[in-house]
PDB file of C-alpha atoms in Angstrom:
ATOM      1  CA  MET A 780      -1.550 114.636 119.816  1.00  0.00           C
ATOM      2  CA  ALA A 781       1.099 114.756 122.504  1.00  0.00           C
ATOM      3  CA  ALA A 782       4.542 116.198 121.956  1.00  0.00           C
ATOM      4  CA  MET A 783       7.058 113.853 120.362  1.00  0.00           C
ATOM      5  CA  THR A 784       9.543 114.503 123.188  1.00  0.00           C
ATOM      6  CA  ASP A 785       7.345 112.762 125.783  1.00  0.00           C
ATOM      7  CA  PRO A 786       7.113 109.045 124.879  1.00  0.00           C
ATOM      8  CA  ALA A 787       4.517 108.156 127.513  1.00  0.00           C
ATOM      9  CA  ALA A 788       2.205 111.029 126.583  1.00  0.00           C
ATOM     10  CA  TYR A 789       2.623 110.349 122.862  1.00  0.00           C
ATOM     11  CA  GLU A 790       1.734 106.675 123.353  1.00  0.00           C
ATOM     12  CA  ALA A 791      -1.191 107.602 125.619  1.00  0.00           C
ATOM     13  CA  TRP A 792      -2.747 109.632 122.802  1.00  0.00           C
ATOM     14  CA  TYR A 793      -3.116 106.430 120.754  1.00  0.00           C
ATOM     15  CA  HIS A 794      -5.167 104.959 123.594  1.00  0.00           C
ATOM     16  CA  THR A 795      -7.743 107.759 123.602  1.00  0.00           C
ATOM     17  CA  PRO A 796     -10.930 107.021 121.602  1.00  0.00           C
ATOM     18  CA  ARG A 797      -9.900 109.401 118.835  1.00  0.00           C
ATOM     19  CA  GLY A 798      -6.251 108.338 118.782  1.00  0.00           C
ATOM     20  CA  ARG A 799      -7.134 104.643 118.796  1.00  0.00           C
ATOM     21  CA  TRP A 800      -9.474 105.114 115.828  1.00  0.00           C
ATOM     22  CA  ILE A 801      -6.908 107.112 113.854  1.00  0.00           C
ATOM     23  CA  GLY A 802      -4.137 104.605 114.568  1.00  0.00           C
ATOM     24  CA  GLN A 803      -6.349 101.751 113.422  1.00  0.00           C
ATOM     25  CA  GLN A 804      -7.293 103.593 110.219  1.00  0.00           C
ATOM     26  CA  GLU A 805      -3.662 104.310 109.391  1.00  0.00           C
ATOM     27  CA  PHE A 806      -2.444 100.791 110.117  1.00  0.00           C
ATOM     28  CA  SER A 807      -5.289  99.288 108.107  1.00  0.00           C
ATOM     29  CA  LEU A 808      -4.218 101.250 105.031  1.00  0.00           C
ATOM     30  CA  LEU A 809      -0.567 100.301 105.455  1.00  0.00           C
ATOM     31  CA  ILE A 810      -1.074  96.573 105.968  1.00  0.00           C
ATOM     32  CA  LYS A 811      -3.541  96.305 103.074  1.00  0.00           C
ATOM     33  CA  LEU A 812      -1.026  97.880 100.719  1.00  0.00           C
ATOM     34  CA  VAL A 813       1.740  95.462 101.707  1.00  0.00           C
ATOM     35  CA  GLN A 814      -0.247  92.252 102.335  1.00  0.00           C
ATOM     36  CA  PRO A 815       2.785  90.531 103.897  1.00  0.00           C
ATOM     37  CA  VAL A 816       3.214  86.813 104.469  1.00  0.00           C
ATOM     38  CA  ASN A 817       3.394  85.584 108.049  1.00  0.00           C
ATOM     39  CA  GLY A 818       7.001  85.437 109.269  1.00  0.00           C
ATOM     40  CA  GLN A 819       8.431  87.960 106.827  1.00  0.00           C
ATOM     41  CA  SER A 820      10.795  90.581 108.264  1.00  0.00           C
ATOM     42  CA  LEU A 821      10.177  94.322 108.532  1.00  0.00           C
ATOM     43  CA  LEU A 822      12.322  97.257 109.627  1.00  0.00           C
ATOM     44  CA  ASP A 823      10.319 100.106 111.179  1.00  0.00           C
ATOM     45  CA  VAL A 824      12.353 103.279 110.617  1.00  0.00           C
ATOM     46  CA  GLY A 825      11.561 105.984 113.158  1.00  0.00           C
ATOM     47  CA  SER A 826       9.732 103.494 115.352  1.00  0.00           C
ATOM     48  CA  GLY A 827       9.150 105.955 118.207  1.00  0.00           C
ATOM     49  CA  THR A 828       7.223 104.360 121.068  1.00  0.00           C
ATOM     50  CA  GLY A 829       6.778 101.186 119.024  1.00  0.00           C
ATOM     51  CA  TYR A 830       3.039 101.639 118.434  1.00  0.00           C
ATOM     52  CA  PHE A 831       3.165 100.649 114.762  1.00  0.00           C
ATOM     53  CA  SER A 832       6.080  98.244 115.288  1.00  0.00           C
ATOM     54  CA  ARG A 833       3.931  96.224 117.680  1.00  0.00           C
ATOM     55  CA  ALA A 834       0.976  96.350 115.298  1.00  0.00           C
ATOM     56  CA  PHE A 835       3.076  94.931 112.458  1.00  0.00           C
ATOM     57  CA  ALA A 836       4.420  92.235 114.802  1.00  0.00           C
ATOM     58  CA  GLU A 837       0.888  91.314 115.860  1.00  0.00           C
ATOM     59  CA  ALA A 838       0.067  90.936 112.148  1.00  0.00           C
ATOM     60  CA  GLY A 839       2.670  88.173 111.936  1.00  0.00           C
ATOM     61  CA  LEU A 840       5.816  90.014 110.869  1.00  0.00           C
ATOM     62  CA  LYS A 841       9.247  89.720 112.461  1.00  0.00           C
ATOM     63  CA  VAL A 842       9.888  93.379 113.305  1.00  0.00           C
ATOM     64  CA  THR A 843      12.953  95.441 114.128  1.00  0.00           C
ATOM     65  CA  GLY A 844      12.490  99.071 115.166  1.00  0.00           C
ATOM     66  CA  ILE A 845      15.106 101.799 114.830  1.00  0.00           C
ATOM     67  CA  ASP A 846      14.889 105.362 116.142  1.00  0.00           C
ATOM     68  CA  PRO A 847      17.400 108.162 116.864  1.00  0.00           C
ATOM     69  CA  ASP A 848      15.763 109.130 120.170  1.00  0.00           C
ATOM     70  CA  THR A 849      17.135 107.284 123.207  1.00  0.00           C
ATOM     71  CA  ASP A 850      14.047 107.990 125.323  1.00  0.00           C
ATOM     72  CA  MET A 851      11.770 106.567 122.625  1.00  0.00           C
ATOM     73  CA  ILE A 852      13.902 103.434 122.343  1.00  0.00           C
ATOM     74  CA  HIS A 853      13.906 102.866 126.106  1.00  0.00           C
ATOM     75  CA  TYR A 854      10.143 103.353 126.252  1.00  0.00           C
ATOM     76  CA  ALA A 855       9.538 100.962 123.350  1.00  0.00           C
ATOM     77  CA  GLN A 856      11.812  98.315 124.869  1.00  0.00           C
ATOM     78  CA  ALA A 857       9.813  98.456 128.102  1.00  0.00           C
ATOM     79  CA  GLN A 858       6.577  97.510 126.332  1.00  0.00           C
ATOM     80  CA  THR A 859       5.405  93.951 125.820  1.00  0.00           C
ATOM     81  CA  GLY A 860       5.897  92.317 122.447  1.00  0.00           C
ATOM     82  CA  THR A 861       8.440  90.594 120.230  1.00  0.00           C
ATOM     83  CA  VAL A 862       9.990  93.634 118.518  1.00  0.00           C
ATOM     84  CA  ASP A 863      13.739  94.250 118.679  1.00  0.00           C
ATOM     85  CA  TYR A 864      14.723  97.932 119.021  1.00  0.00           C
ATOM     86  CA  LEU A 865      17.967  99.787 118.486  1.00  0.00           C
ATOM     87  CA  GLN A 866      19.084 103.383 118.236  1.00  0.00           C
ATOM     88  CA  GLY A 867      20.134 104.611 114.805  1.00  0.00           C
ATOM     89  CA  ASP A 868      19.838 107.149 112.002  1.00  0.00           C
ATOM     90  CA  ALA A 869      17.458 106.643 109.063  1.00  0.00           C
ATOM     91  CA  ARG A 870      20.060 108.159 106.754  1.00  0.00           C
ATOM     92  CA  HIS A 871      22.706 105.607 107.778  1.00  0.00           C
ATOM     93  CA  LEU A 872      20.961 102.314 108.499  1.00  0.00           C
ATOM     94  CA  PRO A 873      23.372  99.840 110.177  1.00  0.00           C
ATOM     95  CA  PHE A 874      22.288  96.845 108.117  1.00  0.00           C
ATOM     96  CA  ALA A 875      23.591  94.965 105.089  1.00  0.00           C
ATOM     97  CA  ASP A 876      21.863  95.177 101.714  1.00  0.00           C
ATOM     98  CA  ASN A 877      18.585  93.235 101.442  1.00  0.00           C
ATOM     99  CA  SER A 878      18.437  92.526 105.183  1.00  0.00           C
ATOM    100  CA  PHE A 879      14.638  92.804 105.473  1.00  0.00           C
ATOM    101  CA  ASP A 880      11.644  91.878 103.359  1.00  0.00           C
ATOM    102  CA  TYR A 881      10.072  95.296 103.977  1.00  0.00           C
ATOM    103  CA  CYS A 882      10.945  98.690 105.403  1.00  0.00           C
ATOM    104  CA  THR A 883       8.385 101.110 106.756  1.00  0.00           C
ATOM    105  CA  ALA A 884       8.409 104.685 108.042  1.00  0.00           C
ATOM    106  CA  VAL A 885       5.094 105.844 109.498  1.00  0.00           C
ATOM    107  CA  THR A 886       4.934 109.641 109.955  1.00  0.00           C
ATOM    108  CA  SER A 887       8.648 109.592 110.751  1.00  0.00           C
ATOM    109  CA  LEU A 888      10.169 110.490 107.382  1.00  0.00           C
ATOM    110  CA  CYS A 889       8.489 113.894 107.770  1.00  0.00           C
ATOM    111  CA  PHE A 890      10.986 114.671 110.564  1.00  0.00           C
ATOM    112  CA  VAL A 891      14.069 113.665 108.529  1.00  0.00           C
ATOM    113  CA  ASP A 892      15.841 116.588 106.862  1.00  0.00           C
ATOM    114  CA  GLN A 893      17.191 114.411 104.025  1.00  0.00           C
ATOM    115  CA  PRO A 894      14.185 112.253 103.062  1.00  0.00           C
ATOM    116  CA  VAL A 895      15.667 111.022  99.784  1.00  0.00           C
ATOM    117  CA  LYS A 896      18.809 109.800 101.547  1.00  0.00           C
ATOM    118  CA  ALA A 897      16.707 107.976 104.134  1.00  0.00           C
ATOM    119  CA  LEU A 898      14.499 106.513 101.419  1.00  0.00           C
ATOM    120  CA  ALA A 899      17.566 105.300  99.512  1.00  0.00           C
ATOM    121  CA  GLU A 900      18.788 103.540 102.658  1.00  0.00           C
ATOM    122  CA  MET A 901      15.400 101.878 103.145  1.00  0.00           C
ATOM    123  CA  TRP A 902      15.467 100.801  99.506  1.00  0.00           C
ATOM    124  CA  ARG A 903      18.960  99.369  99.985  1.00  0.00           C
ATOM    125  CA  VAL A 904      18.115  97.169 102.965  1.00  0.00           C
ATOM    126  CA  SER A 905      14.717  95.915 101.703  1.00  0.00           C
ATOM    127  CA  ARG A 906      14.048  92.924  99.458  1.00  0.00           C
ATOM    128  CA  GLN A 907      10.337  93.327  98.692  1.00  0.00           C
ATOM    129  CA  GLY A 908       9.572  97.012  99.079  1.00  0.00           C
ATOM    130  CA  ILE A 909       8.932 100.083 101.212  1.00  0.00           C
ATOM    131  CA  VAL A 910       5.707 101.247 102.842  1.00  0.00           C
ATOM    132  CA  LEU A 911       5.439 104.878 103.947  1.00  0.00           C
ATOM    133  CA  GLY A 912       2.967 106.845 106.026  1.00  0.00           C
ATOM    134  CA  LEU A 913       3.260 110.522 105.063  1.00  0.00           C
ATOM    135  CA  LEU A 914       1.497 113.774 105.954  1.00  0.00           C
ATOM    136  CA  ASN A 915      -0.379 115.271 103.006  1.00  0.00           C
ATOM    137  CA  ARG A 916       0.129 118.990 102.448  1.00  0.00           C
ATOM    138  CA  ASN A 917      -2.938 119.116 100.192  1.00  0.00           C
ATOM    139  CA  SER A 918      -5.310 118.201 102.994  1.00  0.00           C
ATOM    140  CA  LEU A 919      -7.891 119.600 105.376  1.00  0.00           C
ATOM    141  CA  LEU A 920      -5.711 118.381 108.219  1.00  0.00           C
ATOM    142  CA  TYR A 921      -2.769 120.514 107.079  1.00  0.00           C
ATOM    143  CA  ARG A 922      -4.948 123.619 106.906  1.00  0.00           C
ATOM    144  CA  SER A 923      -6.180 123.196 110.449  1.00  0.00           C
ATOM    145  CA  LYS A 924      -3.352 121.580 112.433  1.00  0.00           C
ATOM    146  CA  HIS A 925      -0.047 121.709 110.580  1.00  0.00           C
ATOM    147  CA  ASN A 926       1.649 123.772 113.286  1.00  0.00           C
ATOM    148  CA  SER A 927       0.129 122.298 116.429  1.00  0.00           C
ATOM    149  CA  GLY A 928       0.831 119.413 118.797  1.00  0.00           C
ATOM    150  CA  SER A 929       3.131 116.683 117.500  1.00  0.00           C
ATOM    151  CA  TYR A 930       2.671 118.028 113.962  1.00  0.00           C
ATOM    152  CA  ARG A 931       4.818 121.016 114.898  1.00  0.00           C
ATOM    153  CA  GLY A 932       8.077 120.898 112.969  1.00  0.00           C
ATOM    154  CA  ALA A 933       6.918 118.145 110.617  1.00  0.00           C
ATOM    155  CA  ARG A 934       7.281 118.406 106.857  1.00  0.00           C
ATOM    156  CA  TRP A 935       4.024 117.993 104.936  1.00  0.00           C
ATOM    157  CA  ASP A 936       4.549 116.550 101.467  1.00  0.00           C
ATOM    158  CA  ARG A 937       2.688 116.620  98.167  1.00  0.00           C
ATOM    159  CA  TRP A 938       2.290 113.484  96.077  1.00  0.00           C
ATOM    160  CA  THR A 939       4.280 115.079  93.243  1.00  0.00           C
ATOM    161  CA  GLU A 940       7.214 115.436  95.657  1.00  0.00           C
ATOM    162  CA  VAL A 941       6.981 111.774  96.605  1.00  0.00           C
ATOM    163  CA  GLU A 942       7.130 110.850  92.914  1.00  0.00           C
ATOM    164  CA  GLN A 943      10.300 112.913  92.586  1.00  0.00           C
ATOM    165  CA  TRP A 944      11.884 111.114  95.533  1.00  0.00           C
ATOM    166  CA  VAL A 945      11.131 107.711  94.069  1.00  0.00           C
ATOM    167  CA  ALA A 946      12.429 108.717  90.643  1.00  0.00           C
ATOM    168  CA  GLN A 947      15.833 109.148  92.264  1.00  0.00           C
ATOM    169  CA  LEU A 948      15.800 105.538  93.478  1.00  0.00           C
ATOM    170  CA  THR A 949      15.056 103.672  90.271  1.00  0.00           C
ATOM    171  CA  PRO A 950      12.951 104.066  87.098  1.00  0.00           C
ATOM    172  CA  VAL A 951       9.428 102.901  87.950  1.00  0.00           C
ATOM    173  CA  SER A 952       5.961 102.996  86.488  1.00  0.00           C
ATOM    174  CA  ILE A 953       3.424 104.751  88.690  1.00  0.00           C
ATOM    175  CA  GLU A 954       0.222 102.980  89.682  1.00  0.00           C
ATOM    176  CA  HIS A 955      -2.215 104.815  91.981  1.00  0.00           C
ATOM    177  CA  ARG A 956      -4.694 102.964  94.168  1.00  0.00           C
ATOM    178  CA  HIS A 957      -6.710 105.361  96.304  1.00  0.00           C
ATOM    179  CA  LYS A 958      -8.510 104.185  99.400  1.00  0.00           C
ATOM    180  CA  THR A 959      -9.591 107.298 101.218  1.00  0.00           C
ATOM    181  CA  ALA A 960     -10.774 107.488 104.806  1.00  0.00           C
ATOM    182  CA  ILE A 961     -12.271 110.956 105.362  1.00  0.00           C
ATOM    183  CA  SER A 962     -12.652 112.745 108.676  1.00  0.00           C
ATOM    184  CA  LEU A 963     -13.170 116.404 109.444  1.00  0.00           C
ATOM    185  CA  PRO A 964     -10.340 118.121 111.339  1.00  0.00           C
ATOM    186  CA  ASN A 965     -12.248 117.970 114.631  1.00  0.00           C
ATOM    187  CA  GLY A 966     -12.126 114.163 114.576  1.00  0.00           C
ATOM    188  CA  GLY A 967     -15.585 113.831 116.163  1.00  0.00           C
ATOM    189  CA  SER A 968     -18.349 111.300 115.687  1.00  0.00           C
ATOM    190  CA  LEU A 969     -19.665 113.041 112.558  1.00  0.00           C
ATOM    191  CA  SER A 970     -16.221 112.684 111.012  1.00  0.00           C
ATOM    192  CA  ARG A 971     -16.269 108.967 111.669  1.00  0.00           C
ATOM    193  CA  LEU A 972     -19.700 108.669 110.111  1.00  0.00           C
ATOM    194  CA  ALA A 973     -18.513 110.563 107.030  1.00  0.00           C
ATOM    195  CA  GLU A 974     -15.548 108.182 106.897  1.00  0.00           C
ATOM    196  CA  GLN A 975     -17.944 105.320 106.263  1.00  0.00           C
ATOM    197  CA  LEU A 976     -20.241 107.111 103.817  1.00  0.00           C
ATOM    198  CA  LEU A 977     -17.959 109.013 101.453  1.00  0.00           C
ATOM    199  CA  PRO A 978     -16.289 107.278  98.482  1.00  0.00           C
ATOM    200  CA  GLY A 979     -12.738 106.087  98.979  1.00  0.00           C
ATOM    201  CA  ARG A 980     -10.919 108.018  96.267  1.00  0.00           C
ATOM    202  CA  LEU A 981     -10.858 111.601  97.495  1.00  0.00           C
ATOM    203  CA  PRO A 982      -7.424 113.269  97.322  1.00  0.00           C
ATOM    204  CA  TRP A 983      -7.340 115.448 100.426  1.00  0.00           C
ATOM    205  CA  GLY A 984      -6.756 112.849 103.133  1.00  0.00           C
ATOM    206  CA  GLY A 985      -4.287 113.975 105.771  1.00  0.00           C
ATOM    207  CA  PHE A 986      -2.399 110.654 105.830  1.00  0.00           C
ATOM    208  CA  ILE A 987      -0.921 109.178 102.640  1.00  0.00           C
ATOM    209  CA  ALA A 988      -0.044 105.482 102.662  1.00  0.00           C
ATOM    210  CA  VAL A 989       2.471 104.638  99.925  1.00  0.00           C
ATOM    211  CA  TYR A 990       3.821 101.237  98.916  1.00  0.00           C
ATOM    212  CA  ILE A 991       6.879 101.102  96.642  1.00  0.00           C
ATOM    213  CA  ALA A 992       7.296  97.517  95.449  1.00  0.00           C
ATOM    214  CA  ARG A 993      10.655  96.307  94.197  1.00  0.00           C
ATOM    215  CA  ASN A 994       9.420  93.178  92.453  1.00  0.00           C
ATOM    216  CA  THR A 995       6.663  94.844  90.394  1.00  0.00           C
ATOM    217  CA  ALA A 996       8.285  98.271  89.972  1.00  0.00           C
ATOM    218  CA  THR A 997       5.053 100.056  90.866  1.00  0.00           C
ATOM    219  CA  ILE A 998       3.935 102.579  93.458  1.00  0.00           C
ATOM    220  CA  SER A 999       0.566 102.198  95.155  1.00  0.00           C
ATOM    221  CA  VAL A1000      -0.910 105.070  97.134  1.00  0.00           C
ATOM    222  CA  SER A1001      -3.849 105.423  99.506  1.00  0.00           C
ATOM    223  CA  HIS A1002      -5.148 108.525 101.256  1.00  0.00           C
ATOM    224  CA  ASP A1003      -6.566 108.762 104.748  1.00  0.00           C
ATOM    225  CA  CYS A1004      -7.714 111.826 106.646  1.00  0.00           C
ATOM    226  CA  PRO A1005      -7.194 111.556 110.404  1.00  0.00           C
ATOM    227  CA  ALA A1006      -7.243 114.627 112.571  1.00  0.00           C
TER     228      ALA A1006
END
């Protein structure tokens, strides 16, 4: 993947055959966990180039994107779509309590040095729940690429750490739903074939999709393994 500091190159990666497939796999996991109603509102925290913001908007959500990087915001604003973007810090969201139905952070929380503080802010401004896309430290992807490309400098988390974060928000019961998409680190055609053949509950996927629901007080988790 392209370096995070170059918005155009980062976005271009998602339009390569491999990047397009990975982006679709990740978004599919996220949207299936949330199952939003058309017209509900969503705040995309760490929206970057707006790739996932636009995908959520195309799924029928009213989306606002927020990112600390001015270049990313300007790039996202120049793209077509209905998303509103503004510059801001995940740890200090400039919104009133319960402003959005959902909050999401897709591979952006891994670049925040105070993830619990950011998560608490997302919890504060959401009415229905939070959906996260995280990088899994217990994965084949971590072993092969954790210090390369746009993964450089990212924090890779374990599921036990995510549980600890959530425990600091509110007492919840934990419910796991695993839907694993498996690919080998090379991301080639054999990986995509394996994705379709292997069972969907293997724990070493490189991408963890997590939904923390306010109304049911449960956490749902899915694993994916892009490369």
